[in-house]
Short mmCIF file of C-alpha atoms in Angstrom, two decimals:
data_model
loop_
_atom_site.label_atom_id
_atom_site.label_comp_id
_atom_site.label_asym_id
_atom_site.label_seq_id
_atom_site.Cartn_x
_atom_site.Cartn_y
_atom_site.Cartn_z
CA UNK T 1 105.43 90.82 48.51
CA UNK T 2 108.22 93.11 47.16
CA UNK T 3 105.61 95.30 45.60
CA UNK T 4 103.75 95.78 48.89
CA UNK T 5 107.06 96.65 50.63
CA UNK T 6 107.89 99.24 47.98
CA UNK T 7 104.40 100.68 48.23
CA UNK T 8 104.64 101.03 52.03
CA UNK T 9 108.10 102.65 51.90
CA UNK T 10 106.93 105.07 49.21
CA UNK T 11 103.90 105.91 51.35
CA UNK T 12 106.05 106.54 54.43
CA UNK T 13 108.53 108.64 52.47
CA UNK T 14 105.72 110.74 51.07
CA UNK T 15 105.15 112.00 54.60
CA UNK T 16 107.04 115.30 54.88
CA UNK T 17 107.80 114.78 58.59
CA UNK T 18 109.39 111.39 57.97
CA UNK T 19 111.36 112.79 55.05
CA UNK T 20 112.52 115.73 57.17
CA UNK T 21 113.60 113.44 60.02
CA UNK T 22 115.49 111.16 57.63
CA UNK T 23 117.33 114.12 56.10
CA UNK T 24 118.20 115.43 59.56
CA UNK T 25 119.65 112.04 60.48
CA UNK T 26 121.52 112.06 57.14
CA UNK T 27 123.12 115.46 57.90
CA UNK T 28 123.92 114.44 61.46
CA UNK T 29 125.67 111.37 60.06
CA UNK T 30 127.75 113.62 57.76
CA UNK T 31 128.75 115.82 60.72
CA UNK T 32 129.58 112.75 62.81
CA UNK T 33 131.67 111.39 59.92
CA UNK T 34 133.60 114.64 59.63
CA UNK T 35 134.22 114.66 63.39
CA UNK T 36 135.42 111.05 63.27
CA UNK T 37 137.73 111.81 60.33
CA UNK T 38 139.16 115.15 61.45
CA UNK T 39 138.21 115.48 65.10
CA UNK T 40 141.32 113.91 66.59
CA UNK T 41 143.92 116.52 67.37
CA UNK T 42 147.64 116.11 67.11
CA UNK T 43 149.39 118.12 69.77
CA UNK T 44 152.61 116.16 69.59
CA UNK T 45 155.79 118.09 69.03
CA UNK T 46 158.99 116.80 67.45
CA UNK T 47 161.21 115.07 69.98
CA UNK T 48 164.61 116.50 70.68
CA UNK T 49 167.40 115.40 72.93
CA UNK T 50 168.25 117.88 75.63
CA UNK T 51 171.98 118.46 75.76
CA UNK T 52 172.28 121.58 77.81
CA UNK T 53 174.51 120.14 80.51
CA UNK F 1 93.75 118.90 35.11
CA UNK F 2 97.54 118.81 34.90
CA UNK F 3 99.28 117.02 37.75
CA UNK F 4 101.27 119.26 40.11
CA UNK F 5 105.06 118.85 39.67
CA UNK F 6 106.60 116.82 42.46
CA UNK F 7 108.44 119.12 44.86
CA UNK F 8 112.07 118.38 45.66
CA UNK F 9 112.53 117.64 49.36
CA UNK F 10 113.59 120.67 51.38
CA UNK F 11 117.16 120.20 52.65
CA UNK F 12 117.61 123.51 54.34
CA UNK F 13 115.50 122.89 57.43
CA UNK F 14 116.89 119.39 58.20
CA UNK F 15 120.43 120.71 57.66
CA UNK F 16 119.77 123.60 60.07
CA UNK F 17 118.26 121.21 62.63
CA UNK F 18 121.30 118.92 62.31
CA UNK F 19 123.69 121.85 62.75
CA UNK F 20 121.72 123.12 65.75
CA UNK F 21 121.78 119.67 67.36
CA UNK F 22 125.52 119.40 66.70
CA UNK F 23 126.05 122.85 68.25
CA UNK F 24 124.05 121.82 71.33
CA UNK F 25 126.20 118.68 71.67
CA UNK F 26 129.40 120.77 71.32
CA UNK F 27 128.24 123.30 73.93
CA UNK F 28 127.27 120.47 76.31
CA UNK F 29 130.59 118.70 75.76
CA UNK F 30 132.49 121.96 76.34
CA UNK F 31 130.62 122.59 79.59
CA UNK F 32 131.44 119.04 80.70
CA UNK F 33 135.11 119.45 79.75
CA UNK F 34 135.41 122.75 81.65
CA UNK F 35 133.74 121.17 84.68
CA UNK F 36 136.07 118.15 84.66
CA UNK F 37 139.17 120.31 84.09
CA UNK F 38 138.25 122.62 86.98
CA UNK F 39 137.47 119.61 89.19
CA UNK F 40 140.82 117.92 88.56
CA UNK F 41 143.21 120.84 88.11
CA UNK F 42 144.38 120.76 91.74
CA UNK F 43 145.20 117.06 91.47
CA UNK F 44 146.92 117.62 88.12
CA UNK F 45 148.83 120.73 89.24
CA UNK F 46 152.11 118.96 90.12
CA UNK F 47 151.94 116.41 87.28
CA UNK F 48 153.81 117.24 84.10
CA UNK F 49 152.60 115.77 80.84
CA UNK F 50 152.64 116.93 77.19
CA UNK F 51 149.01 118.09 76.88
CA UNK F 52 149.45 120.49 79.78
CA UNK F 53 152.21 122.28 77.86
CA UNK F 54 150.94 121.91 74.30
CA UNK F 55 147.28 122.63 75.01
CA UNK F 56 145.54 125.50 76.73
CA UNK F 57 142.68 123.88 78.64
CA UNK F 58 144.60 123.04 81.81
CA UNK F 59 146.70 126.19 81.83
CA UNK F 60 143.49 128.23 81.65
CA UNK F 61 141.93 126.07 84.38
CA UNK F 62 144.95 126.80 86.61
CA UNK F 63 144.52 130.54 86.13
CA UNK F 64 140.84 130.25 87.10
CA UNK F 65 141.74 128.91 90.57
CA UNK F 66 142.68 131.45 93.26
CA UNK F 67 144.91 128.97 95.14
CA UNK F 68 147.11 127.99 92.18
CA UNK F 69 150.17 129.90 91.00
CA UNK F 70 151.32 128.92 87.49
CA UNK F 71 155.07 129.01 86.93
CA UNK F 72 156.39 128.88 83.37
CA UNK F 73 159.89 127.62 82.84
CA UNK F 74 161.89 124.87 81.20
CA UNK F 75 163.78 121.74 82.21
CA UNK F 76 164.40 122.87 85.81
CA UNK F 77 160.67 122.34 86.40
CA UNK F 78 160.85 118.71 85.21
CA UNK F 79 163.75 117.53 87.38
CA UNK F 80 162.43 115.85 90.49
CA UNK F 81 163.78 117.27 93.72
CA UNK F 82 162.66 116.93 97.34
CA UNK F 83 162.53 120.73 97.62
CA UNK F 84 160.80 121.37 94.25
CA UNK F 85 157.95 123.86 94.68
CA UNK F 86 155.44 121.14 93.80
CA UNK F 87 156.72 119.13 96.78
CA UNK F 88 157.08 121.95 99.32
CA UNK F 89 153.66 123.41 98.47
CA UNK F 90 152.03 120.02 97.80
CA UNK F 91 149.51 120.26 100.63
CA UNK F 92 148.99 124.02 100.41
CA UNK F 93 150.88 124.85 103.65
CA UNK F 94 150.49 128.60 103.11
CA UNK F 95 147.28 128.44 101.08
CA UNK F 96 148.47 127.73 97.54
CA UNK F 97 150.54 125.47 95.34
CA UNK F 98 152.39 126.00 92.09
CA UNK F 99 151.49 124.71 88.63
CA UNK F 100 154.68 124.11 86.63
CA UNK F 101 154.23 124.57 82.87
CA UNK F 102 157.03 123.90 80.39
CA UNK F 103 159.77 121.48 79.55
CA UNK F 104 163.31 121.48 78.25
CA UNK F 105 163.75 123.99 75.44
CA UNK F 106 160.92 126.31 76.49
CA UNK F 107 161.93 129.95 76.10
CA UNK F 108 160.29 133.38 76.33
CA UNK F 109 158.67 133.26 72.87
CA UNK F 110 157.02 129.92 73.69
CA UNK F 111 155.80 131.35 77.02
CA UNK F 112 154.31 134.36 75.24
CA UNK F 113 152.45 132.04 72.84
CA UNK F 114 151.24 129.88 75.75
CA UNK F 115 149.77 132.82 77.61
CA UNK F 116 148.40 134.63 74.55
CA UNK F 117 146.31 131.49 73.98
CA UNK F 118 144.78 131.80 77.46
CA UNK F 119 143.73 135.38 76.84
CA UNK F 120 140.93 136.80 78.97
CA UNK F 121 141.35 134.45 81.96
CA UNK F 122 144.78 135.99 82.58
CA UNK F 123 143.60 139.48 83.48
CA UNK F 124 144.59 140.41 87.02
CA UNK F 125 146.31 137.05 87.66
CA UNK F 126 149.81 136.36 88.94
CA UNK F 127 152.31 134.25 87.07
CA UNK F 128 155.95 133.37 87.74
CA UNK F 129 158.47 133.08 84.90
CA UNK F 130 161.64 131.06 85.41
CA UNK F 131 164.49 131.99 83.07
CA UNK F 132 167.58 129.95 82.29
CA UNK F 133 170.66 132.11 81.81
CA UNK F 134 171.84 129.80 79.03
CA UNK F 135 169.04 131.00 76.70
CA UNK F 136 170.80 134.37 76.52
CA UNK F 137 174.30 133.15 75.70
CA UNK F 138 173.93 132.76 71.93
CA UNK F 139 172.21 134.32 68.92
CA UNK F 140 169.00 132.37 69.43
CA UNK F 141 167.68 129.12 70.89
CA UNK F 142 168.02 126.12 68.58
CA UNK F 143 165.23 125.47 66.12
CA UNK F 144 164.87 121.91 67.44
CA UNK F 145 164.12 123.06 70.96
CA UNK F 146 161.68 125.72 69.70
CA UNK F 147 159.94 123.19 67.45
CA UNK F 148 159.85 120.71 70.33
CA UNK F 149 157.73 123.15 72.32
CA UNK F 150 155.77 124.84 69.54
CA UNK F 151 151.99 124.46 69.54
CA UNK F 152 149.95 125.45 66.48
CA UNK F 153 147.07 126.43 68.77
CA UNK F 154 149.27 128.77 70.80
CA UNK F 155 150.93 130.24 67.69
CA UNK F 156 147.57 130.92 66.08
CA UNK F 157 146.14 132.49 69.22
CA UNK F 158 149.16 134.79 69.53
CA UNK F 159 148.92 135.85 65.89
CA UNK F 160 145.20 136.63 66.27
CA UNK F 161 145.07 137.73 69.89
CA UNK F 162 142.58 140.56 70.41
CA UNK F 163 144.35 141.44 73.68
CA UNK F 164 147.74 142.25 72.13
CA UNK F 165 148.71 145.33 70.14
CA UNK F 166 149.50 145.14 66.43
CA UNK F 167 153.10 146.29 67.07
CA UNK F 168 153.71 143.49 69.55
CA UNK F 169 152.18 140.90 67.24
CA UNK F 170 154.32 142.25 64.39
CA UNK F 171 157.54 141.80 66.40
CA UNK F 172 156.46 138.36 67.61
CA UNK F 173 155.58 137.35 64.03
CA UNK F 174 159.05 138.35 62.87
CA UNK F 175 160.56 136.10 65.53
CA UNK F 176 158.22 133.24 64.64
CA UNK F 177 159.38 133.49 61.04
CA UNK F 178 162.90 132.69 62.27
CA UNK F 179 161.63 129.12 62.75
CA UNK F 180 160.10 128.36 59.33
CA UNK F 181 159.87 124.61 59.89
CA UNK F 182 157.19 125.06 62.56
CA UNK F 183 155.03 126.95 60.03
CA UNK F 184 155.43 124.50 57.16
CA UNK F 185 152.15 122.67 57.75
CA UNK F 186 150.24 125.67 59.11
CA UNK F 187 149.13 127.62 56.01
CA UNK F 188 146.79 130.01 57.85
CA UNK F 189 149.28 130.79 60.60
CA UNK F 190 152.15 131.08 58.13
CA UNK F 191 150.25 133.57 55.99
CA UNK F 192 149.12 135.51 59.07
CA UNK F 193 152.62 135.94 60.50
CA UNK F 194 153.97 136.91 57.09
CA UNK F 195 151.26 139.56 56.82
CA UNK F 196 151.91 140.82 60.35
CA UNK F 197 155.64 140.94 59.80
CA UNK F 198 155.47 143.09 56.69
CA UNK F 199 154.84 146.82 56.50
CA UNK F 200 152.97 146.55 53.18
CA UNK F 201 149.72 148.53 52.81
CA UNK F 202 147.74 145.39 52.14
CA UNK F 203 148.96 143.56 55.24
CA UNK F 204 146.26 144.67 57.70
CA UNK F 205 143.24 144.27 55.36
CA UNK F 206 144.49 140.84 54.27
CA UNK F 207 145.12 139.88 57.91
CA UNK F 208 141.53 140.81 58.84
CA UNK F 209 140.21 138.83 55.88
CA UNK F 210 142.05 135.85 57.29
CA UNK F 211 140.61 136.41 60.79
CA UNK F 212 137.39 134.28 60.46
CA UNK F 213 139.15 131.20 59.09
CA UNK F 214 141.92 131.53 61.70
CA UNK F 215 139.40 131.80 64.52
CA UNK F 216 137.51 128.78 63.14
CA UNK F 217 140.76 126.78 63.04
CA UNK F 218 141.64 127.89 66.57
CA UNK F 219 138.17 126.86 67.75
CA UNK F 220 138.61 123.37 66.29
CA UNK F 221 142.06 123.10 67.91
CA UNK F 222 140.56 124.17 71.24
CA UNK F 223 137.89 121.48 70.98
CA UNK F 224 140.59 118.92 70.21
CA UNK F 225 142.60 120.16 73.19
CA UNK F 226 139.59 119.72 75.51
CA UNK F 227 139.01 116.24 74.06
CA UNK F 228 142.64 115.19 74.66
CA UNK F 229 142.60 116.69 78.15
CA UNK F 230 139.37 114.96 79.19
CA UNK F 231 140.69 111.69 77.80
CA UNK F 232 143.87 112.11 79.88
CA UNK F 233 141.80 112.82 82.99
CA UNK F 234 139.67 109.71 82.36
CA UNK F 235 142.87 107.63 82.08
CA UNK F 236 144.10 109.10 85.37
CA UNK F 237 140.71 108.40 87.00
CA UNK F 238 141.27 104.72 86.18
CA UNK F 239 144.57 105.02 88.05
CA UNK F 240 142.63 106.41 91.04
CA UNK F 241 143.50 110.07 90.66
CA UNK F 242 141.58 111.77 93.45
CA UNK F 243 140.30 115.30 92.73
CA UNK F 244 140.29 116.11 96.45
CA UNK F 245 143.78 117.25 97.38
CA UNK F 246 144.58 117.18 101.11
CA UNK F 247 145.56 120.46 102.70
CA UNK F 248 147.73 121.00 105.77
CA UNK F 249 148.06 124.68 106.70
CA UNK F 250 151.24 125.44 108.63
CA UNK F 251 154.04 127.96 108.89
CA UNK F 252 157.07 127.04 106.81
CA UNK F 253 160.40 127.52 108.57
CA UNK F 254 162.43 128.83 105.66
CA UNK F 255 165.70 129.07 107.61
CA UNK F 256 165.40 125.45 108.63
CA UNK F 257 164.50 124.36 105.09
CA UNK F 258 167.51 126.26 103.74
CA UNK F 259 169.84 124.61 106.24
CA UNK F 260 168.48 121.12 105.52
CA UNK F 261 168.60 121.56 101.76
CA UNK F 262 172.13 122.98 101.79
CA UNK F 263 173.42 120.13 103.96
CA UNK F 264 171.80 117.55 101.65
CA UNK F 265 173.14 119.29 98.56
CA UNK F 266 176.71 119.37 99.93
CA UNK F 267 176.49 115.65 100.64
CA UNK F 268 175.39 114.95 97.06
CA UNK F 269 177.88 117.24 95.35
CA UNK F 270 181.27 116.24 96.71
CA UNK F 271 183.03 114.52 93.82
CA UNK F 272 183.90 117.60 91.74
CA UNK F 273 185.29 121.10 92.25
CA UNK F 274 182.18 122.92 90.95
CA UNK F 275 179.56 121.70 93.41
CA UNK F 276 177.61 119.92 90.68
CA UNK F 277 175.40 116.99 91.62
CA UNK F 278 177.61 113.87 91.73
CA UNK F 279 175.57 111.84 89.24
CA UNK F 280 175.37 114.74 86.75
CA UNK F 281 179.11 115.30 87.03
CA UNK F 282 179.95 111.64 86.44
CA UNK F 283 177.42 110.94 83.70
CA UNK F 284 177.06 114.19 81.78
CA UNK F 285 179.68 116.80 82.53
CA UNK F 286 183.01 115.09 83.27
CA UNK F 287 183.06 113.05 80.00
CA UNK F 288 182.83 116.24 77.92
CA UNK F 289 184.44 118.81 80.20
CA UNK F 290 185.95 121.65 78.13
CA UNK F 291 189.55 122.64 78.78
CA UNK F 292 190.15 125.38 81.39
CA UNK F 293 190.12 128.92 80.00
CA UNK F 294 188.67 127.63 76.74
CA UNK F 295 186.40 130.66 76.52
CA UNK F 296 186.96 134.38 76.85
CA UNK F 297 184.96 137.31 78.12
CA UNK F 298 184.80 138.62 74.55
CA UNK F 299 183.24 135.47 73.12
CA UNK F 300 180.80 135.31 76.03
CA UNK F 301 179.76 138.96 75.66
CA UNK F 302 179.41 138.58 71.89
CA UNK F 303 176.89 135.81 72.54
CA UNK F 304 174.99 138.02 75.00
CA UNK F 305 174.88 140.99 72.63
CA UNK F 306 173.60 138.84 69.76
CA UNK F 307 170.98 137.00 71.82
CA UNK F 308 167.50 137.39 70.37
CA UNK F 309 166.22 135.99 73.65
CA UNK F 310 166.41 139.51 75.10
CA UNK F 311 163.99 140.64 72.37
CA UNK F 312 161.72 137.72 73.25
CA UNK F 313 161.84 138.49 76.97
CA UNK F 314 160.96 142.12 76.23
CA UNK F 315 158.04 140.93 74.08
CA UNK F 316 156.91 138.52 76.77
CA UNK F 317 156.84 141.13 79.53
CA UNK F 318 155.24 143.74 77.26
CA UNK F 319 152.64 141.19 76.14
CA UNK F 320 151.80 140.22 79.71
CA UNK F 321 151.40 143.89 80.58
CA UNK F 322 148.99 144.36 77.65
CA UNK F 323 147.02 141.33 78.83
CA UNK F 324 146.84 142.69 82.38
CA UNK F 325 148.92 139.97 84.03
CA UNK F 326 151.09 140.44 87.09
CA UNK F 327 154.32 138.54 86.40
CA UNK F 328 157.40 137.81 88.48
CA UNK F 329 160.72 137.17 86.73
CA UNK F 330 162.95 134.57 88.32
CA UNK F 331 166.30 133.53 86.95
CA UNK F 332 168.54 130.73 88.00
CA UNK F 333 172.02 132.16 88.48
CA UNK F 334 174.95 131.26 86.25
CA UNK F 335 177.11 128.52 87.82
CA UNK F 336 179.90 131.02 88.42
CA UNK F 337 182.61 128.66 89.69
CA UNK F 338 182.31 126.66 86.47
CA UNK F 339 182.34 129.79 84.30
CA UNK F 340 185.43 131.03 86.17
CA UNK F 341 187.06 127.74 85.17
CA UNK F 342 185.95 128.26 81.54
CA UNK F 343 187.55 131.70 81.53
CA UNK F 344 184.45 133.89 81.73
CA UNK F 345 184.84 136.47 84.50
CA UNK F 346 182.25 137.58 87.03
CA UNK F 347 182.34 141.01 85.41
CA UNK F 348 181.36 139.59 82.02
CA UNK F 349 178.63 137.48 83.59
CA UNK F 350 177.18 140.63 85.14
CA UNK F 351 176.10 141.66 81.60
CA UNK F 352 173.43 138.95 81.75
CA UNK F 353 172.06 139.97 85.15
CA UNK F 354 172.11 143.68 84.31
CA UNK F 355 170.35 143.21 80.95
CA UNK F 356 167.53 141.08 82.40
CA UNK F 357 167.13 143.47 85.34
CA UNK F 358 166.88 146.41 82.95
CA UNK F 359 164.15 144.76 80.86
CA UNK F 360 162.20 143.83 84.00
CA UNK F 361 162.51 147.36 85.41
CA UNK F 362 161.43 148.95 82.13
CA UNK F 363 158.24 146.88 82.26
CA UNK F 364 157.69 147.46 85.98
CA UNK F 365 158.01 143.75 86.73
CA UNK F 366 159.49 142.47 90.02
CA UNK F 367 162.49 140.20 89.53
CA UNK F 368 164.84 137.94 91.48
CA UNK F 369 167.92 136.85 89.56
CA UNK F 370 169.90 135.40 92.50
CA UNK F 371 173.08 137.00 91.21
CA UNK F 372 174.43 136.99 94.76
CA UNK F 373 174.48 133.18 94.35
CA UNK F 374 176.49 133.31 91.11
CA UNK F 375 179.49 131.77 92.82
CA UNK F 376 177.49 129.69 95.29
CA UNK F 377 178.58 126.14 94.43
CA UNK F 378 175.47 124.52 95.87
CA UNK F 379 172.71 126.50 94.15
CA UNK F 380 172.90 124.83 90.74
CA UNK F 381 173.37 121.14 89.97
CA UNK F 382 175.03 121.23 86.55
CA UNK F 383 176.50 123.43 83.84
CA UNK F 384 173.05 123.75 82.23
CA UNK F 385 171.90 125.71 85.27
CA UNK F 386 169.27 123.54 86.95
CA UNK F 387 168.25 124.30 90.50
CA UNK F 388 169.69 122.30 93.38
CA UNK F 389 167.83 121.45 96.57
CA UNK F 390 169.12 124.69 98.04
CA UNK F 391 168.22 126.63 94.89
CA UNK F 392 164.67 125.34 95.05
CA UNK F 393 164.23 126.53 98.64
CA UNK F 394 165.22 130.04 97.58
CA UNK F 395 162.81 129.87 94.62
CA UNK F 396 160.03 128.54 96.90
CA UNK F 397 160.45 131.35 99.40
CA UNK F 398 160.23 133.99 96.65
CA UNK F 399 157.16 132.26 95.15
CA UNK F 400 155.52 132.22 98.58
CA UNK F 401 156.25 135.93 99.07
CA UNK F 402 155.00 136.71 95.55
CA UNK F 403 151.74 134.81 95.99
CA UNK F 404 151.05 136.52 99.31
CA UNK F 405 151.95 139.98 98.00
CA UNK F 406 155.02 140.32 100.22
CA UNK F 407 157.53 140.77 97.43
CA UNK F 408 159.03 144.24 97.15
#
């Protein structure tokens, strides 16, 4: 059973189009990860108490 | 026959496809953000919230609309008042409304950074600048107030603006270096302003080497700004913010508005000798009122002569000229009755009005400083020089004249 699974996956991966699509998804996932990690901006400024009365 | 060696999978093409897809998503998202910002800018015009000041997306959207007049200023814009420009022009009675930008502690250098970040959209547009006299009464504005309004995006865009001359950027960089704390976590910006500020032979080549990474950082900050802005708009949509703003064209009776506002102001400023708003007098001013004649003309004039704010104002007006903007300088007058009490004479106070007028004239910028209201007790509501109801009507009238090209 395991052997037939491995054989089918190897056969699918041998296809250059499948391999290309998988790598594209892999790179997209990296870009998405970077966006998730560093995409959020911080536009806050330090608070200060206005005392110009 | 020897078997052919197994070829390593090609990564280049999938990586390029992934980058292209990501770029398409970014371009699509940007187009959506610009569309949403343009759609909601009229509804957001009177609302004041941090992203409007710290980002660039909404300020740029305001400049893209022909019926919006941005006004940059500080705390006077945040104090609610029945005669505030956002209220009087709320339904576009004469064809436009104002977009207040800024909060307490905003000064000329911050305004220059704000507008340098907008860049190309500014060309040929009108903008009003509201100055507080108090900015010019000491060596320089406090570092806390500058830091409280500083935006890395705006600082970076000023340092790398293609619309501003090298000399102007050099002077601005020198001023930015006066506030080192704001540059602590901005290595690219810090290095750039240090390079601009120096006269060393290597400064320009090194600055241009830094250009690509600075532009990349600014691009990321812009994307983040759009993201934050769109998120804010989505939150407001949930609170039923309607992009369609009602309009009611009519002629404004300025004399009547002035009379009404003055009468209301007098009613609300009758518990102190300076004409300050009653609540401000009781809560903020009376508890820490300095002794009479506690200041002198000399100490006041020393503050004026040392004020770096004049340098910043000069840079701001010169920068706006280089960017092709048509500015109007407004200044709230000094609360003269209070300064008389402090021991600063009208003659000494004139140094402020004359200096600002000179800078405006040198740059060919129209200005209204309301110095004839210096001793008008009902124009200003406190010692920090915030506009009263009456003061706002005068401001509104000038803004109306400026928008319609009637200001001489």
